[in-house]
Amino acid sequence: MSDKKPTPKLDELETGPWPSFVREMKRAAETSPMAEGLLGVVELSYEDRVGHWKHGGVVGVRGYGAGVIGRYSDVPEQFPDVAQFHTMRVNHPAGWFYKTDALRKICDIWERHGSGLTNLHGATGDVILLGTKTEELEPAFEELTENGFDLGGSGSVIRTPSCCVGPARCEWACFDTLALTYDLTRHFQDEIHRPSLPYKFKIKASGCPNDCVAAIARADLSVIGTWRDAIEVDEAALADYVRAGVDVRRDVCDLCPSRCLTWDDKTLTIDNAACARCMHCINVLPKALRPGRERGACLLIGGKAPIVSGAMLSSVLVPFMKIEPPYTELKELIGKILELWADEGKNRERVGEFIQRVGLGSFLEAIGLEPRPEMVKHPRENPYVFYEEYFEEEPK
Amino acid sequence: MRKTDIGPPHYGQFLPPVIQANYGKWRYHEIPRPGVLVHVAESGDRLYTVRAGSPRLLSVQTIREICDLADTYCDGYLRFTSRHNIEFLLTDPAKIEPLVADLAARGFPVGGTGHSISNIVHTQGWIHCHSAATDASGIVKALMDELVGHFTTMALPGKLRVALACCVNMCGAVHCSDIAILGIHRRPPKINQERLPKVCELPTVVASCPTAAIRPTRKDGHDSVEVAEELCMFCGNCFTVCPAMPLNDALNDGVSIWVGGKVSNARSEPAFSKLAIPFLPNNPPRWPEVVEAVTRLVDVWAANARHYERMGEWIERIGWPRFFRMTGIEFTKQHIDDFRHAETTFKRSVHLKG
Ligand code: HEM
Ligand code: HEM
Ligand code: HEM
Ligand code: SF4
Ligand code: SF4
Ligand code: SF4
Ligand code: SF4
C-alpha cells in the first residue's frame, strides 16, 4: 500500500526564490515510499498544527549504543511506510570537505537502505541520514563502513567533534582545526559509540576568535584559536587600503573594544598589551593585519542549550595552550574532565551544569588546574566564602 | 568481516590540490562579488569559493545534481558550511560566472558572504522530531523567500545570523543569534493515565522536572503523577522521559522571537539573544506573522545601525526602551525574567537611555 496523498499546503512552499525542502521530499519520493509517507505526515502536521512523531525506543547497530535515533509515527495506520523512520548519524570528514565520489557513495547507500533524505549537515556536524526501518540499520551500517564511513554519536556520548575550515582555506587559523578534529574523533571513538557519560559532550574547534562554528555557544569544550604576541602589520598593504578609501579611524580604531589602536593618518600604533584579541581590526584589514606568530588556542568549558537548568556559554578554562600533534596535553585534560564528570555527574547533567553545582574552584582542583584571573570577569562580590579547613589553637 | 570503529574518512583525501599545496599558507582573502570568495596564498596561488544556499533537507537526487556541478566546474571538490551552505572550490576564475549561472538556473541562490544574512541554521521540526512546538523547514523557507535579497547582496550594516529551534531543547544552539526564532509550548503536559504506568518509570518522571512541578499521586487505583500547573514552564523534559505526557497542542504552541545575540568575539563579547516577541501563532504553510515580524526587525536594524554594528551592538548603543519604540513591539510582563538569577537582568542604575 502506498502512502501517496495530496499535499496542498506543502505545495505552497514549492514556490518562491529560496530552495524548497518540499521539492526535496518530492524528489526523494520518486524512488522512496518512505519519502512519500513523510510528505503525508508533514502535510497532516500543517493541517492540524502539531507534530506526529513519537519517542524512539532503543534501536541501533550491533555493538554500538549510539549513532541511531529511533523514531516512530503516531499515525502509522495512515502512513504505514513511515511507521518507523529512524535517523542515522554519520561521522563527517573534518571541515566538511568532500570529493564527489565519496558523496555519491553515501547517496547510493541511503537510496538502497533509507528514505533518500539527508541533512548536510546536522547541527552537531554529522551527516544526518533521515528515515529508515529497523531491519535496514545493520545493512546500511555495513555498507557505510565498507565505504569508509562510521556512525557518529547520540545519547550520553561524545559527539563527533567539528571545526571551522581553518588552515585549509583561512589565513587566520591559529592552529590546525582539521587535524585536531580528525585526531580527537579517532582518539575518542569508543566514547562516541558507547554511552558511558552522564549526558552528551560536544567538542568544537574554531581557528580564531571569529568562532565560525559557534564553539563558544554550542560545545561543552570549545577550542578557539588565539595568539599571545603582537598583531603583525604590513605597512604597504595598509597604505593601499587608505588609498582605496578605507576610513581607518572610524571603521577600525573607533570600533576597537580596547581602544588600543591609534591612527595619525600615516601610522597605525597598536598597544598589544591592551588588545583583547577580538579580530575586528584584522577582519576589516585582512591584507594589512594578521594574528601574531605565537599561536595556540583558548580552551573554554560548559556551553550548552537550555535543557535542563538553562543555557550557558562556555567560559575560560585554559587561557592559552599550544595545539600541536600529538595533542597530549589537551587529550589528558579532556580525559581528566570526562573521568571526573562520569564519576560525579548526575544523569542528564551537562558538564557546565556539573561545574555550577560543584563550583568552578572545586572543579579546577579536581582536574589539577590552577585558578587564573582570565577565568573570571572580576573576582567575587559575594562575601560568603567557603573554606574547607580552619585552624584551632593547640590546647595548652 | 564486519568493520567497526573506523572513524571518519581522513579529510586530506578530499582537499583539492590547490589547498594541499597551500595548506596553512593563505595570505589574505577578498570578496570579489557576493557569494564568491578568493583566497590568495603566500605562493600567489588563488582559490575561488562559490557559496550557494541549500534547504538543508537534501534528497540524494539533489546531492547528485550538486556533485554533477562540482564535477563540471571544480574537478569534483566541494564542501559544506556550518550553516548548511554548499561551497564549490575552483581554481579557474573563468568558470565562476558559468557556475553561478548554472546554479541560478537550478534554483540555488549564491551569497551569504560579508555583510549579509547567511543561511538560517535550524532544527528538525515537524519533519522529524517529537518535541517540536513548530515546524522548522517551513518557517525558514517562507522567511528566506522574503529575505533572499539580503543573502545575495552585502548591503547590510554587519553580519546577520538568524537561527531557528523548534523547541527549547534547541538542538544546535540558536540562543546566540542576531535573530532567533524559537518554538514554544504554552500548556502543561496532558497526562495519559492509561498509558503512563505502562511506558514510564515514575521516579524518573518526577525527577525530570526542573521546577518540581511533578508529584507522585494515585489515580484510578494505580501509582501515577500529577502536575502543579502553575509551576510548569513548558520545557518538555518530562515528555522526553515519558511519552505519556505530551505537550503538543495546536491552540497553545507557537513561536517566540529573540534578538541581539552573537557568537563571534569581534568587537563585543559573545552574547545570548534576548526576548523581543513572546508569542506568535503557528500559521502554516507560510507563517505570515513570523515573516512580517522578522522582516521588520531586519529593516529597522538595517536602516539605523552603523557600519559593522551587529543587531545586539546597535541595541546596546540605543538602549532597549528605544528598541521597543522603534520596532513597535509591545513590552510585556513576559519580557521581564522571572526564573533563576532574574535580578541580574534588572536595571540597577539611572543610566536610562532614549
Ligand atoms: C527521540 C527524541 C529526539 C530526536 C529524534 C531528536 C533528534 C535530533 C536530531 C535529528 C538532532 C540533530 C539535529 C541537527 O543536527 O540539526 C538533534 C540534536 C539535538 N537534540 Fe535532539 N532529538 C530528540 C530528543 C532530544 C532531547 C530530549 C533533547 C534535550 C533534552 C535534545 C536536544 C538536542 C540537542 C541539544 C541537539 C543538538 C545536538 C547535537 O548537536 O548533538 N534532543 N536531535
Ligand atoms: C576570512 C574570513 C572568514 C572566513 C573564511 C569565514 C568563514 C566562515 C565560514 C566558512 C562559515 C560558515 C559559513 C556559512 O555556513 O555560511 C562562517 C560562519 C561564521 N562566521 Fe566566518 N569567516 C570569516 C570571517 C568572519 C568574521 C570576520 C566574522 C565575525 C565578525 C565571522 C563570524 C562568523 C559567524 C558568527 C559565523 C556563523 C557561525 C555559525 O553560527 O554557524 N566570520 N565563517
Ligand atoms: C532565546 C532563544 C534561543 C533560541 C531561539 C536559540 C536557538 C538555538 C538554535 C537554533 C540552536 C542550534 C543552532 C545551530 O545549530 O547553530 C541553538 C544552539 C545552542 N544554544 Fe541557543 N537559543 C536560544 C537561547 C539560548 C540561550 C539563552 C543559551 C545559553 C544561555 C543558548 C545556548 C545554546 C547552545 C549552547 C547551543 C548549542 C547547543 C548544543 O548544541 O547543545 N541558547 N540555540
Ligand atoms: S573561525 Fe577564524 S580561522 Fe576559522 S574559518 Fe572563521 S575566521 Fe577562519
Ligand atoms: S584585535 Fe580587537 S582589541 Fe585587538 S587591536 Fe584589533 S580591534 Fe582592538
Ligand atoms: S529543537 Fe526540539 S523539537 Fe527541534 S529537533 Fe531539537 S529536540 Fe526536536
Ligand atoms: S514541561 Fe517541564 S516544567 Fe512542565 S511539568 Fe514537564 S518537566 Fe516540569
Coordinates of C-alpha atoms in Angstrom, one line a residue, chain A residues 1-382:
Chain A
M1 CA 0.0 0.0 0.0
S2 CA 1.4 3.4 -0.9
D3 CA 1.1 6.5 1.3
K4 CA 0.5 8.8 -1.7
K5 CA -1.9 11.6 -0.7
P6 CA -2.4 15.2 -2.0
T7 CA -0.3 17.9 -0.2
P8 CA -2.0 21.3 -1.0
K9 CA -0.4 23.2 2.0
L10 CA 3.2 21.9 1.4
D11 CA 2.8 22.6 -2.3
E12 CA 2.6 26.3 -1.5
L13 CA 6.1 26.1 -0.2
E14 CA 7.4 24.9 -3.6
T15 CA 7.1 28.5 -4.9
G16 CA 9.4 31.4 -4.2
P17 CA 13.1 32.0 -4.8
W18 CA 14.7 30.1 -1.8
P19 CA 15.4 26.3 -2.5
S20 CA 12.4 24.3 -1.2
F21 CA 12.6 21.4 1.2
V22 CA 9.2 20.3 -0.2
R23 CA 10.8 19.8 -3.6
E24 CA 13.5 17.7 -1.9
M25 CA 10.8 15.4 -0.3
K26 CA 9.1 15.1 -3.6
R27 CA 12.3 14.3 -5.5
A28 CA 13.1 11.6 -3.0
A29 CA 9.5 10.3 -3.2
E30 CA 10.1 9.5 -6.9
T31 CA 12.1 6.5 -5.7
S32 CA 11.2 6.1 -2.0
P33 CA 7.9 5.2 -0.5
M34 CA 9.3 6.4 2.9
A35 CA 9.8 9.9 1.5
E36 CA 6.3 9.8 0.1
G37 CA 5.0 8.9 3.5
L38 CA 7.0 11.7 5.1
L39 CA 5.2 14.2 2.8
G40 CA 1.9 12.9 4.1
V41 CA 2.9 13.2 7.7
V42 CA 4.2 16.7 7.4
E43 CA 1.1 17.8 5.4
L44 CA -1.0 16.4 8.3
S45 CA 1.0 18.5 10.7
Y46 CA 0.4 21.6 8.6
E47 CA -3.3 20.9 8.8
D48 CA -3.6 20.2 12.5
R49 CA -0.6 22.2 13.7
V50 CA 1.1 19.6 15.8
G51 CA 3.9 17.1 15.2
H52 CA 3.2 13.4 14.6
W53 CA 6.4 11.7 15.8
K54 CA 6.9 9.7 18.9
H55 CA 9.9 8.9 21.0
G56 CA 12.3 6.3 19.7
G57 CA 12.7 3.1 21.6
V58 CA 16.2 1.7 21.7
V59 CA 17.4 0.9 18.2
G60 CA 20.9 0.7 16.9
V61 CA 23.5 -1.4 15.2
R62 CA 25.3 -4.3 16.9
G63 CA 28.0 -3.3 19.4
Y64 CA 27.2 0.4 19.4
G65 CA 24.9 2.2 21.8
A66 CA 24.8 5.4 19.8
G67 CA 24.6 6.8 16.4
V68 CA 21.0 5.9 15.6
I69 CA 18.0 7.9 16.8
G70 CA 14.8 5.9 17.0
R71 CA 11.7 7.5 15.5
Y72 CA 8.1 6.2 15.1
S73 CA 5.0 7.9 13.7
D74 CA 1.9 8.3 15.9
V75 CA -0.3 7.8 12.8
P76 CA 1.1 4.6 11.4
E77 CA -2.2 3.3 10.1
Q78 CA -2.5 6.4 7.8
F79 CA 1.2 6.3 6.8
P80 CA 2.5 2.7 7.1
D81 CA 5.7 3.4 5.1
V82 CA 6.9 5.7 7.8
A83 CA 5.7 3.8 10.8
Q84 CA 9.4 3.6 11.6
F85 CA 11.6 6.5 10.5
H86 CA 14.9 6.2 12.3
T87 CA 17.9 8.6 11.8
M88 CA 21.5 7.6 11.4
R89 CA 24.3 10.0 12.3
V90 CA 27.4 9.5 10.2
N91 CA 30.9 10.9 11.1
H92 CA 31.6 13.9 8.8
P93 CA 35.1 14.5 7.4
A94 CA 36.7 17.4 9.3
G95 CA 35.9 20.7 7.7
W96 CA 33.0 19.2 5.7
F97 CA 35.2 18.7 2.6
Y98 CA 34.2 16.1 0.1
K99 CA 35.2 14.6 -3.3
T100 CA 32.0 13.9 -5.2
D101 CA 32.7 10.1 -5.5
A102 CA 32.5 9.8 -1.7
L103 CA 29.3 11.8 -1.5
R104 CA 27.8 9.7 -4.3
K105 CA 28.6 6.5 -2.3
I106 CA 26.6 7.9 0.6
C107 CA 23.7 8.7 -1.7
D108 CA 23.7 5.2 -3.2
I109 CA 23.7 3.6 0.2
W110 CA 20.9 5.8 1.5
E111 CA 18.8 5.2 -1.6
R112 CA 19.1 1.5 -1.1
H113 CA 18.6 1.4 2.7
G114 CA 16.7 4.6 3.7
S115 CA 14.4 7.4 2.6
G116 CA 16.9 9.1 0.3
L117 CA 16.6 12.2 2.5
T118 CA 19.6 13.7 4.4
N119 CA 20.7 16.8 6.2
L120 CA 24.0 18.2 5.1
H121 CA 24.8 18.7 7.8
G122 CA 23.1 18.5 11.2
A123 CA 23.7 20.9 14.0
T124 CA 26.2 18.5 15.6
G125 CA 28.2 18.4 12.3
D126 CA 27.4 14.8 11.4
V127 CA 25.9 13.7 8.1
I128 CA 22.3 13.1 9.1
L129 CA 20.6 10.3 7.2
L130 CA 16.9 10.7 7.8
G131 CA 14.4 7.9 7.9
T132 CA 14.8 4.2 7.8
K133 CA 13.4 1.0 9.2
T134 CA 14.9 -1.1 12.0
E135 CA 15.9 -4.0 9.7
E136 CA 17.8 -1.7 7.4
L137 CA 20.1 -0.3 10.1
E138 CA 22.6 -3.1 10.1
P139 CA 22.9 -3.5 6.3
A140 CA 23.2 0.3 6.0
F141 CA 25.9 0.4 8.6
E142 CA 27.9 -2.4 7.0
E143 CA 27.8 -0.7 3.6
L144 CA 28.8 2.6 5.2
T145 CA 31.9 1.2 6.9
E146 CA 32.8 -0.8 3.8
N147 CA 33.0 2.6 2.1
G148 CA 34.9 4.4 4.8
F149 CA 32.2 6.0 6.9
D150 CA 31.4 5.3 10.5
L151 CA 28.5 6.3 12.8
G152 CA 28.6 9.4 15.0
G153 CA 27.2 9.8 18.5
S154 CA 23.8 10.2 20.1
G155 CA 22.6 9.9 23.6
S156 CA 25.1 10.1 26.5
V157 CA 28.3 10.1 24.5
I158 CA 30.8 12.4 23.0
R159 CA 29.5 13.9 19.7
T160 CA 31.6 13.8 16.6
P161 CA 33.9 16.9 17.1
S162 CA 33.5 19.6 14.4
C163 CA 35.5 22.5 13.3
C164 CA 35.8 25.6 11.1
V165 CA 37.5 25.5 7.7
G166 CA 40.8 26.5 9.4
P167 CA 44.2 26.4 7.7
A168 CA 42.6 24.6 4.7
R169 CA 41.3 28.0 3.5
C170 CA 41.5 30.6 6.1
E171 CA 44.5 32.9 6.7
W172 CA 43.5 33.5 10.3
A173 CA 43.7 29.9 11.7
C174 CA 45.9 29.9 14.8
F175 CA 46.1 26.1 14.9
D176 CA 45.2 23.2 12.6
T177 CA 41.5 22.8 13.3
L178 CA 41.0 19.9 10.9
A179 CA 44.0 17.8 12.1
L180 CA 42.9 18.3 15.7
T181 CA 39.3 17.3 14.9
Y182 CA 40.2 14.2 13.0
D183 CA 42.7 13.1 15.7
L184 CA 40.2 13.7 18.6
T185 CA 37.4 11.9 16.7
R186 CA 39.7 8.8 16.2
H187 CA 41.0 9.0 19.7
F188 CA 37.6 9.1 21.4
Q189 CA 35.8 6.6 19.1
D190 CA 34.8 4.4 22.0
E191 CA 33.3 7.3 23.9
I192 CA 31.4 8.4 20.7
H193 CA 29.9 5.0 20.0
R194 CA 29.2 3.6 23.5
P195 CA 27.4 5.6 26.1
S196 CA 29.4 5.9 29.3
L197 CA 28.9 9.5 30.3
P198 CA 26.2 11.3 32.3
Y199 CA 25.0 13.1 29.1
K200 CA 26.2 14.4 25.8
F201 CA 29.7 16.1 25.4
K202 CA 30.5 18.2 22.4
I203 CA 33.9 19.4 21.2
K204 CA 34.1 22.1 18.6
A205 CA 37.2 23.9 17.3
S206 CA 37.4 27.3 15.7
G207 CA 40.7 28.6 14.4
C208 CA 40.4 32.2 15.6
P209 CA 38.2 34.4 17.8
N210 CA 35.6 34.9 15.0
D211 CA 34.5 31.4 16.0
C212 CA 32.8 30.4 12.8
V213 CA 31.4 27.2 14.2
A214 CA 29.9 28.9 17.2
A215 CA 32.0 26.7 19.5
I216 CA 31.5 29.1 22.5
A217 CA 27.7 28.6 22.3
R218 CA 27.5 25.1 21.0
A219 CA 30.2 23.0 22.6
D220 CA 30.9 21.7 26.1
L221 CA 34.6 22.0 25.3
S222 CA 35.3 25.0 23.0
V223 CA 38.8 25.2 21.4
I224 CA 39.2 28.7 20.0
G225 CA 42.4 29.9 18.3
T226 CA 44.2 32.9 19.6
W227 CA 47.7 34.4 19.8
R228 CA 49.9 35.9 22.5
D229 CA 52.3 38.3 20.8
A230 CA 51.8 41.4 18.7
I231 CA 49.5 41.7 15.7
E232 CA 51.6 41.8 12.5
V233 CA 51.2 44.9 10.4
D234 CA 52.1 45.2 6.7
E235 CA 52.5 49.0 6.2
A236 CA 52.4 48.9 2.4
A237 CA 49.1 47.0 2.4
L238 CA 47.7 49.4 5.0
A239 CA 48.6 52.3 2.7
D240 CA 46.8 50.6 -0.1
Y241 CA 43.6 50.4 2.0
V242 CA 43.9 54.1 2.8
R243 CA 44.3 55.0 -0.8
A244 CA 41.3 52.8 -1.6
G245 CA 39.2 55.0 0.8
V246 CA 39.0 52.9 4.0
D247 CA 38.4 55.2 7.0
V248 CA 40.9 53.6 9.4
R249 CA 39.9 55.9 12.3
R250 CA 36.2 55.4 12.1
D251 CA 35.9 51.8 11.0
V252 CA 38.9 50.3 12.8
C253 CA 40.2 52.4 15.7
D254 CA 36.8 53.7 17.0
L255 CA 35.4 50.2 16.9
C256 CA 38.3 48.5 18.8
P257 CA 36.7 47.4 22.1
S258 CA 40.0 48.0 23.9
R259 CA 40.7 51.4 22.3
C260 CA 44.2 50.2 21.9
L261 CA 44.6 51.4 18.3
T262 CA 45.7 54.9 17.2
W263 CA 45.9 56.3 13.7
D264 CA 47.7 59.6 12.9
D265 CA 46.8 59.5 9.2
K266 CA 50.1 57.6 8.4
T267 CA 50.9 55.1 11.1
L268 CA 48.8 52.6 13.0
T269 CA 50.0 52.1 16.5
I270 CA 48.8 49.1 18.5
D271 CA 49.0 48.8 22.2
N272 CA 49.3 45.0 22.1
A273 CA 49.3 44.5 25.8
A274 CA 45.8 46.0 25.9
C275 CA 44.5 44.2 22.9
A276 CA 41.6 41.9 23.6
R277 CA 42.4 39.7 20.5
C278 CA 38.9 40.2 19.2
M279 CA 39.8 40.1 15.5
H280 CA 37.9 43.2 14.5
C281 CA 40.8 45.2 13.1
I282 CA 42.1 42.1 11.3
N283 CA 38.7 41.4 9.8
V284 CA 38.5 44.9 8.3
L285 CA 42.0 45.0 7.0
P286 CA 42.8 41.4 6.1
K287 CA 45.7 42.2 3.8
A288 CA 47.4 44.6 6.2
L289 CA 46.9 42.9 9.6
R290 CA 47.4 39.3 10.8
P291 CA 47.3 37.5 14.1
G292 CA 50.7 37.3 15.8
R293 CA 53.2 34.4 15.4
E294 CA 52.9 32.8 18.8
R295 CA 49.7 31.0 18.2
G296 CA 47.6 28.5 20.0
A297 CA 44.1 28.2 21.5
C298 CA 42.0 29.3 24.4
L299 CA 40.0 26.4 25.9
L300 CA 36.6 27.1 27.2
I301 CA 34.2 24.8 29.0
G302 CA 30.5 24.3 29.7
G303 CA 28.5 25.7 26.7
K304 CA 25.1 24.1 26.3
A305 CA 21.4 24.7 25.3
P306 CA 18.8 25.3 28.0
I307 CA 17.9 21.7 28.9
V308 CA 18.0 21.1 31.9
S309 CA 18.9 24.1 34.0
G310 CA 19.2 26.9 31.5
A311 CA 21.5 27.7 28.6
M312 CA 25.2 28.5 29.1
L313 CA 28.1 30.0 27.1
S314 CA 31.4 28.3 27.6
S315 CA 33.8 30.0 30.0
V316 CA 37.6 30.2 30.0
L317 CA 39.3 27.1 31.3
V318 CA 42.9 27.4 29.9
P319 CA 43.7 30.9 28.6
F320 CA 46.4 29.6 26.2
M321 CA 47.6 26.2 25.1
K322 CA 49.8 25.2 22.2
I323 CA 47.7 22.9 19.9
E324 CA 50.2 20.6 18.2
P325 CA 50.3 16.9 17.5
P326 CA 50.1 14.5 19.3
Y327 CA 47.9 16.8 21.4
T328 CA 48.9 15.1 24.6
E329 CA 48.2 17.9 27.0
L330 CA 44.8 18.5 25.6
K331 CA 43.8 14.8 25.5
E332 CA 45.0 14.3 29.1
L333 CA 42.9 17.3 30.2
I334 CA 39.8 16.1 28.4
G335 CA 40.4 12.6 29.9
K336 CA 40.5 14.1 33.4
I337 CA 37.4 16.1 32.8
L338 CA 35.5 13.1 31.4
E339 CA 36.6 10.9 34.2
L340 CA 35.6 13.3 37.0
W341 CA 32.2 14.2 35.4
A342 CA 31.4 10.5 34.6
D343 CA 32.1 9.6 38.3
E344 CA 30.4 12.6 39.9
G345 CA 27.9 13.9 37.4
K346 CA 24.2 13.2 37.7
N347 CA 22.2 11.6 34.9
R348 CA 21.4 14.2 32.2
E349 CA 23.7 16.8 33.8
R350 CA 25.9 18.5 31.2
V351 CA 29.4 19.3 32.3
G352 CA 28.6 23.0 32.6
E353 CA 25.8 22.3 35.0
F354 CA 28.0 19.9 36.9
I355 CA 30.6 22.7 37.3
Q356 CA 27.9 25.1 38.5
R357 CA 26.8 22.6 41.1
V358 CA 30.3 21.8 42.5
G359 CA 31.8 25.2 41.9
L360 CA 34.5 26.1 39.3
G361 CA 37.1 26.3 42.0
S362 CA 36.5 22.8 43.2
F363 CA 36.3 21.6 39.6
L364 CA 39.7 23.1 38.8
E365 CA 41.2 21.5 41.9
A366 CA 39.8 18.1 40.9
I367 CA 41.3 18.2 37.4
G368 CA 44.5 19.7 38.6
L369 CA 44.4 23.2 37.1
E370 CA 45.5 26.4 38.9
P371 CA 42.9 29.2 39.2
R372 CA 43.7 32.1 36.8
P373 CA 42.4 35.6 36.7
E374 CA 41.5 35.1 33.0
M375 CA 38.7 32.7 34.2
V376 CA 36.5 35.4 35.6
K377 CA 35.2 38.8 34.6
H378 CA 36.1 40.0 38.0
P379 CA 36.7 38.4 41.4
R380 CA 33.7 37.6 43.6
E381 CA 31.4 40.3 45.0
N382 CA 29.6 37.9 47.3

